[in-house]
XYZ file of C-alpha atoms in Angstrom:
304
model
C -20.052 -77.743 -3.120
C -18.678 -77.448 0.397
C -20.161 -75.188 3.037
C -16.907 -73.179 3.019
C -17.326 -72.276 -0.647
C -20.860 -71.012 0.006
C -19.659 -68.551 2.637
C -20.157 -64.900 1.735
C -19.037 -61.819 3.610
C -21.726 -59.585 5.029
C -21.885 -55.942 3.985
C -20.099 -54.821 7.160
C -17.451 -57.532 6.816
C -16.709 -56.334 3.289
C -16.314 -52.749 4.471
C -14.146 -53.865 7.378
C -11.914 -55.941 5.096
C -11.523 -53.047 2.654
C -10.550 -50.618 5.427
C -8.073 -53.064 6.962
C -6.518 -53.663 3.537
C -6.037 -49.912 3.067
C -4.477 -49.509 6.522
C -2.017 -52.299 5.783
C -1.195 -50.662 2.449
C -0.387 -47.462 4.332
C 1.923 -49.335 6.718
C 3.629 -50.953 3.718
C 4.026 -47.870 1.513
C 4.788 -45.075 3.980
C 7.605 -44.586 6.428
C 5.921 -42.463 9.092
C 2.113 -42.545 9.066
C -0.220 -41.139 11.729
C -3.908 -41.552 12.551
C -5.854 -38.301 12.906
C -8.031 -38.745 15.974
C -10.844 -36.304 16.780
C -12.509 -38.327 19.526
C -15.574 -38.718 17.303
C -17.268 -41.984 16.398
C -15.544 -42.354 13.009
C -12.025 -41.967 14.392
C -12.940 -44.331 17.237
C -14.014 -46.927 14.652
C -10.702 -46.279 12.864
C -8.811 -47.205 16.022
C -10.760 -50.479 16.304
C -9.995 -51.280 12.644
C -6.307 -50.489 13.176
C -6.225 -52.834 16.155
C -7.654 -55.604 13.989
C -5.310 -54.805 11.088
C -2.120 -55.109 13.135
C -3.029 -57.368 16.077
C -1.231 -58.596 18.150
C 1.322 -55.834 17.500
C 0.837 -52.319 18.844
C -0.594 -49.677 16.536
C 2.193 -48.778 14.068
C 1.326 -45.089 14.179
C 0.489 -42.453 16.802
C -2.937 -40.906 17.315
C -2.754 -37.206 16.420
C -5.389 -34.927 17.915
C -5.745 -31.300 16.831
C -6.994 -29.656 20.012
C -9.009 -26.493 19.345
C -9.345 -25.707 23.036
C -13.111 -25.550 22.408
C -13.734 -29.293 22.640
C -16.472 -31.062 24.549
C -15.027 -32.137 27.903
C -16.539 -35.576 27.376
C -14.540 -35.971 24.156
C -11.195 -35.100 25.729
C -11.763 -37.465 28.650
C -12.771 -40.255 26.290
C -9.686 -39.589 24.119
C -7.329 -39.953 27.072
C -9.056 -43.096 28.343
C -9.010 -44.732 24.882
C -5.324 -44.009 24.282
C -4.519 -45.557 27.646
C -6.755 -48.558 26.947
C -5.224 -49.389 23.536
C -1.662 -48.596 24.628
C -1.266 -46.033 21.861
C 0.888 -42.937 21.565
C -0.940 -39.594 21.615
C 0.359 -36.474 19.884
C -1.586 -33.257 20.533
C -1.409 -30.260 18.186
C -2.709 -27.163 19.982
C -4.643 -24.422 18.197
C -4.072 -22.169 21.214
C -0.318 -22.530 20.740
C -0.694 -21.468 17.114
C -2.630 -18.382 18.231
C -0.072 -17.544 20.932
C 2.754 -17.871 18.403
C 0.999 -15.555 15.939
C 0.571 -18.246 13.281
C -3.227 -18.157 13.635
C -5.681 -15.394 14.461
C -8.785 -15.793 16.586
C -12.001 -15.156 14.671
C -14.392 -12.377 15.670
C -18.002 -11.686 14.738
C -21.343 -13.416 15.276
C -20.234 -17.051 15.102
C -16.490 -17.200 15.831
C -15.032 -20.664 15.432
C -11.629 -22.263 15.710
C -12.464 -24.846 13.081
C -10.412 -23.244 10.300
C -7.616 -22.561 12.802
C -7.010 -26.302 12.955
C -5.310 -26.034 9.544
C -2.009 -24.446 10.664
C -1.927 -26.649 13.775
C -2.362 -29.780 11.656
C 0.141 -28.754 8.970
C 2.726 -27.811 11.583
C 2.454 -31.111 13.461
C 2.752 -32.983 10.143
C 5.899 -31.032 9.221
C 7.413 -31.179 12.705
C 7.052 -34.975 12.905
C 7.658 -35.667 9.190
C 4.410 -37.613 8.790
C 4.104 -38.790 5.197
C 0.567 -40.205 5.512
C -2.302 -39.186 7.795
C -5.245 -41.547 8.130
C -8.583 -39.812 8.665
C -12.105 -41.017 9.364
C -13.858 -38.911 6.701
C -16.581 -40.587 4.634
C -17.895 -39.673 1.189
C -21.512 -39.517 2.359
C -20.785 -36.742 4.877
C -20.531 -33.766 2.559
C -20.154 -33.024 -1.167
C -16.470 -32.057 -0.870
C -15.775 -35.295 0.999
C -17.362 -37.185 -1.902
C -14.550 -35.995 -4.199
C -11.841 -37.660 -2.146
C -10.001 -40.828 -3.141
C -8.727 -43.368 -0.610
C -5.199 -41.997 -1.102
C -5.538 -38.213 -1.307
C -2.367 -36.405 -2.356
C -1.321 -33.157 -0.663
C 1.395 -30.897 -2.045
C 4.315 -29.489 -0.058
C 2.036 -26.753 1.318
C -0.520 -29.309 2.503
C -2.983 -28.197 -0.181
C -5.540 -30.447 -1.874
C -6.368 -30.187 -5.580
C -9.673 -31.985 -6.254
C -9.013 -31.836 -10.013
C -5.687 -33.618 -9.706
C -6.562 -36.937 -8.096
C -4.909 -40.205 -9.008
C -6.890 -43.127 -10.440
C -7.490 -46.054 -8.080
C -8.259 -49.109 -10.179
C -8.361 -52.699 -8.921
C -7.428 -51.590 -5.374
C -4.028 -50.349 -6.529
C -2.929 -47.237 -4.655
C -0.163 -44.887 -5.772
C 1.607 -43.415 -2.760
C 4.573 -41.937 -4.612
C 5.302 -38.310 -3.802
C 8.011 -35.682 -3.819
C 9.922 -34.533 -0.751
C 7.777 -32.462 1.620
C 4.478 -33.776 0.264
C 2.158 -36.159 2.074
C -1.054 -38.130 1.707
C -4.346 -38.111 3.557
C -5.778 -41.615 3.685
C -9.505 -42.305 4.126
C -10.200 -45.997 4.870
C -13.870 -45.276 5.699
C -14.619 -43.590 2.361
C -17.223 -46.152 1.311
C -18.937 -46.321 4.714
C -22.165 -44.479 5.497
C -23.342 -43.069 8.814
C -25.617 -46.097 9.134
C -22.714 -48.487 8.452
C -20.680 -46.847 11.208
C -23.476 -47.180 13.770
C -24.193 -50.787 12.814
C -20.491 -51.596 13.129
C -20.361 -49.885 16.526
C -23.229 -52.122 17.623
C -21.627 -55.243 16.125
C -18.272 -54.587 17.797
C -19.760 -53.206 21.031
C -17.585 -50.080 20.745
C -17.737 -47.489 23.526
C -18.404 -43.845 22.635
C -18.407 -40.455 24.399
C -21.679 -39.787 26.211
C -22.515 -36.785 23.984
C -23.602 -39.180 21.215
C -26.484 -40.334 23.402
C -29.524 -38.367 24.515
C -28.910 -36.317 27.644
C -30.174 -33.120 29.249
C -28.166 -30.090 28.156
C -28.571 -26.352 27.826
C -28.442 -24.984 24.291
C -29.320 -21.978 22.157
C -31.206 -22.049 18.852
C -29.241 -20.109 16.246
C -30.095 -20.210 12.526
C -31.976 -23.497 12.997
C -28.941 -25.032 14.736
C -28.811 -26.074 18.397
C -25.497 -25.045 19.956
C -24.609 -26.396 23.382
C -23.979 -23.924 26.174
C -20.305 -23.063 26.673
C -18.173 -20.077 27.641
C -17.225 -19.482 24.000
C -20.778 -18.665 22.820
C -22.267 -15.232 23.547
C -26.044 -14.867 23.386
C -27.542 -12.263 21.057
C -30.283 -9.890 22.229
C -33.125 -12.114 21.039
C -31.580 -15.412 22.178
C -31.901 -17.406 25.377
C -30.597 -20.636 26.791
C -33.025 -23.541 26.642
C -32.817 -26.964 28.209
C -33.834 -30.291 26.746
C -32.806 -33.778 25.677
C -30.236 -33.569 22.870
C -27.381 -35.545 21.385
C -24.585 -35.027 18.854
C -24.496 -36.771 15.481
C -21.000 -35.453 14.784
C -18.312 -34.050 17.064
C -16.158 -30.978 16.587
C -15.592 -27.488 17.940
C -18.343 -26.683 20.495
C -19.015 -23.329 18.827
C -20.079 -24.913 15.531
C -21.242 -28.448 16.337
C -25.006 -28.522 16.194
C -27.025 -30.956 18.284
C -30.327 -32.654 17.558
C -33.283 -32.989 19.896
C -33.474 -36.684 20.637
C -34.476 -39.300 23.192
C -32.201 -41.955 21.640
C -30.012 -43.116 24.518
C -28.831 -46.463 23.156
C -27.361 -47.813 19.915
C -30.576 -49.440 18.671
C -32.553 -46.218 19.092
C -29.829 -44.225 17.327
C -29.812 -46.644 14.387
C -33.588 -46.252 14.112
C -33.231 -42.469 14.306
C -30.514 -42.364 11.637
C -32.661 -44.517 9.331
C -35.479 -41.953 9.549
C -33.271 -38.832 9.319
C -33.811 -36.490 6.383
C -30.791 -34.293 7.072
C -27.157 -35.318 6.655
C -25.159 -35.721 9.829
C -23.141 -32.561 9.052
C -26.350 -30.646 8.337
C -26.096 -29.184 11.822
C -22.520 -27.970 11.485
C -22.505 -24.150 11.487
C -19.052 -24.013 9.882
C -20.338 -25.875 6.798
C -23.135 -23.329 6.298
C -20.889 -20.310 5.848
C -20.920 -20.824 2.085
C -21.803 -23.460 -0.504
C -18.132 -24.445 -0.767
C -17.098 -23.941 2.879
C -15.779 -27.474 3.395
C -14.001 -27.647 0.024
C -12.347 -24.275 0.607
C -11.006 -25.450 3.968
C -9.822 -28.738 2.507
C -7.912 -26.968 -0.255
C -6.025 -25.089 2.454
C -5.067 -28.258 4.311
C -8.119 -29.132 6.429
C -9.078 -32.776 7.095
């Protein structure tokens, strides 16, 4: 038997091939797809996979960022630099514009967040630009509602998701048929884990925003979550700002993205830290702790 016939794909190569196959299926089946880009590690990996899927051509879809206005500055700067580097087209949907137009209402109370307010901004940019498929970097290991998603996740004309009405996906056959006004959310990283993502980042030498690595930052401890200091968080009577070495495992709205105390300032140390972690990467997200079904409820309304 020849050496060629003995060749087997590594675990990461299999995941990469699967994701690239799905992206090419999207380009083949849909007329106007878009890639939802948060500036987080998963969406950054998605951009690298898209480059590989369609090289040497330009990306066949724009990068769509839903800007809450409460983002980490490091994330926004990285987003702009990456778009410039890959020669992509950036479309920004503004939550602040939705608030100003009266289509969304700012939250009040103890832990106000703009996370849910991303829903009208996202649905409006999809409708305005007639996107029929939106690729997202969600993974099934992130959260129990994410685990219910298929690769091709149908959304009705209101952008709503019905977890009980998902289409079968046998033998890598994907059904992208839909009625007018409907669209699909596509999740090429569904079978990846947090560890897979970090190992792929190391393998591909992918750059990331500095907030993923240990750095000195001020934060407040609230309900066992470390929230980074920002103008949108008001201290309670018994709270105080602390300072220490922290990093983010996931990136989102500053008012709900919890950090972890860490000295991991390089990829190898982060991989070692993730291997020893006993909490999921979204375990520090305050928005997911509002109820047992917080994520699923948001997704049913049109969230990522």
